[in-house]
GROMACS .gro file of C-alpha atoms in nm:
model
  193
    1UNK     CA    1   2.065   1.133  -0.447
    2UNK     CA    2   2.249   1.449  -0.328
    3UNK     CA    3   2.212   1.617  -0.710
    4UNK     CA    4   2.371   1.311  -0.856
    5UNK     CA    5   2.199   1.042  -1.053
    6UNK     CA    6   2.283   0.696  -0.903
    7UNK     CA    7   2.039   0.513  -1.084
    8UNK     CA    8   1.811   0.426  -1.391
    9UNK     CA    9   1.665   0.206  -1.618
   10UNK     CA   10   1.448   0.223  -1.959
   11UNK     CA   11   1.110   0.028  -2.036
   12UNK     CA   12   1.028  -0.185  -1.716
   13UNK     CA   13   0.864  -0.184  -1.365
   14UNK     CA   14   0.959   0.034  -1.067
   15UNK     CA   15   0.896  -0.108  -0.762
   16UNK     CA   16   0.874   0.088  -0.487
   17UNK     CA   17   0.895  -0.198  -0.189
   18UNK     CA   18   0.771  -0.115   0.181
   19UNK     CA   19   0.921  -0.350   0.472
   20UNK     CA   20   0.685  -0.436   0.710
   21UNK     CA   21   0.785  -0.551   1.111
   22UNK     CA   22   0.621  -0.895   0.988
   23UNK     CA   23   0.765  -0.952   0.667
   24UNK     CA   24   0.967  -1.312   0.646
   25UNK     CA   25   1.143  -1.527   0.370
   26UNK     CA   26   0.863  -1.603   0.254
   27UNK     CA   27   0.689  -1.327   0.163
   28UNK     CA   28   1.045  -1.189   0.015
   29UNK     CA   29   1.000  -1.485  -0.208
   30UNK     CA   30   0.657  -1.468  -0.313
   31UNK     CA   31   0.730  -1.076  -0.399
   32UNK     CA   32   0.994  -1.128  -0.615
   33UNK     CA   33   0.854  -1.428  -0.823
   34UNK     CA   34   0.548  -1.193  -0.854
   35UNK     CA   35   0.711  -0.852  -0.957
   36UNK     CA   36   0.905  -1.107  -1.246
   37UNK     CA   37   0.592  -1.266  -1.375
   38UNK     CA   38   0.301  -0.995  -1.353
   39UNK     CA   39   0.158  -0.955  -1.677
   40UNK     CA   40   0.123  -0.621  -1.743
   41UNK     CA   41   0.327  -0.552  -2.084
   42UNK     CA   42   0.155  -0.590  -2.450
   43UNK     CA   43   0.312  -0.905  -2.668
   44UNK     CA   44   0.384  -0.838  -3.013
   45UNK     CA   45   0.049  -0.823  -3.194
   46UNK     CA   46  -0.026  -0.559  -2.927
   47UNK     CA   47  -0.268  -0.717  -2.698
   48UNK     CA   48  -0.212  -0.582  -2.346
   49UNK     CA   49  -0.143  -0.790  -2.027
   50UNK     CA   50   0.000  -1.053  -2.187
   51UNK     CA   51   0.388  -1.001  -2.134
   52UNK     CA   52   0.617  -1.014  -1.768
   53UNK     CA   53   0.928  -0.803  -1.687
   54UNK     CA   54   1.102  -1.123  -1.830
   55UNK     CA   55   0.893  -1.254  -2.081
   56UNK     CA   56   1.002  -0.822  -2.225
   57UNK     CA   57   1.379  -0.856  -2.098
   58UNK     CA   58   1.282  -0.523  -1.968
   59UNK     CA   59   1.497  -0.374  -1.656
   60UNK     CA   60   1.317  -0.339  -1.268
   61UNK     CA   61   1.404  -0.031  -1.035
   62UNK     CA   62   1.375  -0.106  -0.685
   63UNK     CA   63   1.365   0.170  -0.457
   64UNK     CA   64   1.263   0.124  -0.056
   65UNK     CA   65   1.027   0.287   0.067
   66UNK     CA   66   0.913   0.264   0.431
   67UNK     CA   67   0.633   0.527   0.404
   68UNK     CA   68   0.429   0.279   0.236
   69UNK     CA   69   0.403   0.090   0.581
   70UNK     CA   70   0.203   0.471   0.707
   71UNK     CA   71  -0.071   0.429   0.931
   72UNK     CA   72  -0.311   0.784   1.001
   73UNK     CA   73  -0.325   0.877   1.346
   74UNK     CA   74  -0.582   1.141   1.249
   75UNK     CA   75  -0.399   1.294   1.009
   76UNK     CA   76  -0.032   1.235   1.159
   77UNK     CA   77   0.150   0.962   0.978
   78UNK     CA   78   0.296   0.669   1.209
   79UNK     CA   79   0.539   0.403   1.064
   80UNK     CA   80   0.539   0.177   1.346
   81UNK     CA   81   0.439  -0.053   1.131
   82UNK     CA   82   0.730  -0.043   0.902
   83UNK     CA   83   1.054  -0.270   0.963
   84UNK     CA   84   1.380  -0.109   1.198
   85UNK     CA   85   1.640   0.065   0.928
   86UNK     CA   86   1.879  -0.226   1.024
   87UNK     CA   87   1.687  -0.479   0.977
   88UNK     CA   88   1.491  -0.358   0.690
   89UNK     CA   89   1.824  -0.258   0.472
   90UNK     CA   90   1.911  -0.644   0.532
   91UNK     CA   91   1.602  -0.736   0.432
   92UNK     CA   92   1.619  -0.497   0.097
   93UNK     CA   93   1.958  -0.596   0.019
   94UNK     CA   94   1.868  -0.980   0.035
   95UNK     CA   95   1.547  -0.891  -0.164
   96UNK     CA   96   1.739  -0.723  -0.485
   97UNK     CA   97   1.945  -1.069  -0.429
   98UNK     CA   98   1.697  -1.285  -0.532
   99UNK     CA   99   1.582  -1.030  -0.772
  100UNK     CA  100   1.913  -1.053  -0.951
  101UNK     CA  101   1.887  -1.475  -0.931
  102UNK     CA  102   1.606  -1.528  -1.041
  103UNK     CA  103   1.654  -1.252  -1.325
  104UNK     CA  104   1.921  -1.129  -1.505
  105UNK     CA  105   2.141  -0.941  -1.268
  106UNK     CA  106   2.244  -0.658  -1.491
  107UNK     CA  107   1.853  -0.574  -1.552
  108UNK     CA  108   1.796  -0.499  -1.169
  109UNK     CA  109   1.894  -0.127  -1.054
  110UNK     CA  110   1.837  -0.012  -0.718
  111UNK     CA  111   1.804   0.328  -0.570
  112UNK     CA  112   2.006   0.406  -0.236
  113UNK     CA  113   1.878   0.242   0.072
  114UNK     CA  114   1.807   0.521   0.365
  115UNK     CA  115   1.873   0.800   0.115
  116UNK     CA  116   1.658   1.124   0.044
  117UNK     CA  117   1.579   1.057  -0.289
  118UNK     CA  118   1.411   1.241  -0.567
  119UNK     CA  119   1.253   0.927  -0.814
  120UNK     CA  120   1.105   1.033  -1.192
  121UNK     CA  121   0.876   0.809  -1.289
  122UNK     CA  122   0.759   0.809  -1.610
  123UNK     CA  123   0.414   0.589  -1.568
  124UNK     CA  124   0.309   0.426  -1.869
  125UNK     CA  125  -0.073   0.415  -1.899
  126UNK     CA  126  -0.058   0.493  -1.596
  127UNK     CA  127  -0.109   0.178  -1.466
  128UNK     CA  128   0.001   0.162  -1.082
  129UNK     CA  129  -0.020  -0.233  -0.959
  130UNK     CA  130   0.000  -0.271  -0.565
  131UNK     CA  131   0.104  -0.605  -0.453
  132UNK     CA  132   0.063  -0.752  -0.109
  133UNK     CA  133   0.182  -1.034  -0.003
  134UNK     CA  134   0.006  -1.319   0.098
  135UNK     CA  135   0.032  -1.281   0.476
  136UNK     CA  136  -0.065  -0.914   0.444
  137UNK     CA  137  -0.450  -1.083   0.416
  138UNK     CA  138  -0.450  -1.099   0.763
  139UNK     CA  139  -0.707  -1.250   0.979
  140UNK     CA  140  -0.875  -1.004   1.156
  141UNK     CA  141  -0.751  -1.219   1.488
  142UNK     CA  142  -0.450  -1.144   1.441
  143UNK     CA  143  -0.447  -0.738   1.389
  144UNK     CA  144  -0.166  -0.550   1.571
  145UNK     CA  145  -0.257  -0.365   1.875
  146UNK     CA  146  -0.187  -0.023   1.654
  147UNK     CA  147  -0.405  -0.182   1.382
  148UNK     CA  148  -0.708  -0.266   1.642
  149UNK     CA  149  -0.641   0.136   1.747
  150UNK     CA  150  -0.703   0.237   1.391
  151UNK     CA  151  -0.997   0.069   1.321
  152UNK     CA  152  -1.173   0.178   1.625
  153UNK     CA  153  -1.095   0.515   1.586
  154UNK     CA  154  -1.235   0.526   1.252
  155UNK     CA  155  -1.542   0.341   1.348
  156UNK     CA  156  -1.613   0.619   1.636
  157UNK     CA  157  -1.621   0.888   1.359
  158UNK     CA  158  -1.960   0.763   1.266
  159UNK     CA  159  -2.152   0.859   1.542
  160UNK     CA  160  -2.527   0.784   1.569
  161UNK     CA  161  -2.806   1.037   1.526
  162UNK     CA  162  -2.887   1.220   1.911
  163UNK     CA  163  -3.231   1.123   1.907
  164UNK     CA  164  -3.348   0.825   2.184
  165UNK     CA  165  -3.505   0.516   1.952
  166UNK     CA  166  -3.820   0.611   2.151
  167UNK     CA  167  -3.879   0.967   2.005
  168UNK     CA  168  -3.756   0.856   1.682
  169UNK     CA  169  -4.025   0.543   1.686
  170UNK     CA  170  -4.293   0.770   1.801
  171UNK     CA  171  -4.599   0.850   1.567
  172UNK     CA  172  -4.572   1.240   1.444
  173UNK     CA  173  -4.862   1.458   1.582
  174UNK     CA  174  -4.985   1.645   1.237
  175UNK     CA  175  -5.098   1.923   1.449
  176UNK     CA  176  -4.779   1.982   1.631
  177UNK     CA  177  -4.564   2.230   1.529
  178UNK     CA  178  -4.239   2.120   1.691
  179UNK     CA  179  -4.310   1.790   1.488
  180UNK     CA  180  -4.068   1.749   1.143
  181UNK     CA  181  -4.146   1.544   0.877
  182UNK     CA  182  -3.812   1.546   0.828
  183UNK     CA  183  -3.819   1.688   0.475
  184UNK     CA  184  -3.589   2.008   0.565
  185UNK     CA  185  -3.296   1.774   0.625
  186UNK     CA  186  -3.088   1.617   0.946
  187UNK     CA  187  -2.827   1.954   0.999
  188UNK     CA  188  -2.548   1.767   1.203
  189UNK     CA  189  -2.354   1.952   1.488
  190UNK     CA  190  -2.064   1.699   1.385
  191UNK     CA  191  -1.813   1.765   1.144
  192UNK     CA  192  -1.510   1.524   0.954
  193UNK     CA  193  -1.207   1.634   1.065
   0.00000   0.00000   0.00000
C-alpha cells in the first residue's frame, strides 16, 4: 500500500473476498469454515487434496475485493451489486474475526480495507478455487432487478436468422437461380460487440 509492504504470509491460501448487498451472518460463517477446511494441500506421502489451511498450520491472506461483485453492462463494469464501503468494511472486519477464532489468530494477515493495493501472488499449481456461498445459488425468482437486466440483454444478442419460417419451410425450386442450397454459408449482417 502506498510503496510500503503492510502485509504477507508464506505457504497458505489468499483469499480475495467480494461483499455482496445480500451477504448475512450466515454466509460470513459458512465462508470462513470453508476457506479453513478446503482440501487443497498434499499430506505427507504427497497425495494432493488431502490437507486444509489447518490440517498444514499454513497462514491465510485476506484481501477485499469489491470488483469481484462486477456485473458487464456491455463492456462497462457496474458494482451495484457489491456491499456500501461502510457496511462492507464492517462486514470484512467481523469476517477476519471469525477467521482469527476459529484459527489461530497470528496465521491470519489482512491487506488494507479501501486501499489501492498492489497483491503478488505467487499461485501454486495454479490452482484458483472460487467459493460461493450457499445463498449465492439463487433461485432464479428471486434475481435482482440489475440481474433480470443482464440476462436479457445477453439473451437479445442472439438474434434469430431474418428469414419468415414460411420461406425458410418452403421446398427449393432446382431451377431457380435465386434459390441456395445453402452450401456457401449464412454471411450475417450482425456482429458481437
Amino acid at each position: 500500500v502506498g510503496g510500503e509492504q503492510i502485509s504477507s504470509i508464506g505457504r497458505g491460501l489468499c483469499v480475495l473476498l467480494g461483499i455482496s448487498l445480500e451477504d448475512t451472518q450466515r454466509e460470513l460463517e459458512h465462508m470462513v469454515r470453508k476457506i479453513l477446511n478446503l482440501r487443497v494441500f498434499e499430506d505427507e506421502s504427497g497425495k494432493h487434496w488431502s490437507k486444509s489451511v489447518m490440517d498444514k498450520q499454513y497462514e491465510v491472506l485476506c484481501v477485499s475485493q469489491f470488483t469481484l461483485q462486477c456485473i458487464l453492462k456491455g463492456n462497462k463494469p457496474d458494482y451495484h451489486m457489491a456491499m456500501p464501503t461502510e457496511q462492507a468494511e464492517s462486514f470484512y472486519n467481523n469476517f477476519l474475526e471469525q477467521l482469527r477464532k476459529a484459527y489461530k489468530p497470528e496465521l491470519i494477515k489482512d491487506g488494507k480495507f479501501g486501499a489501492y493495493m498492489q497483491v503478488h501472488i505467487q499461485n501454486d499449481g495454479p490452482v484458483t478455487i472460487e467459493l460461493e456461498s450457499p445463498a449465492a445459488t439463487v433461485d432464479p425468482k428471486q434475481l435482482t432487478k440489475l440481474e433480470k437486466q443482464q440476462q436479457r440483454k445477453e439473451k437479445t444478442r442472439t438474434k434469430v436468422p431474418s428469414e419468415s419460417s414460411r420461406e425458410r419451410n418452403a421446398p427449393r425450386n432446382k431451377d431457380d437461380p435465386s434459390a441456395s442450397s445453402g452450401a456457401e454459408g449464412d454471411v450475417s449482417s450482425e456482429r458481437e460487440p
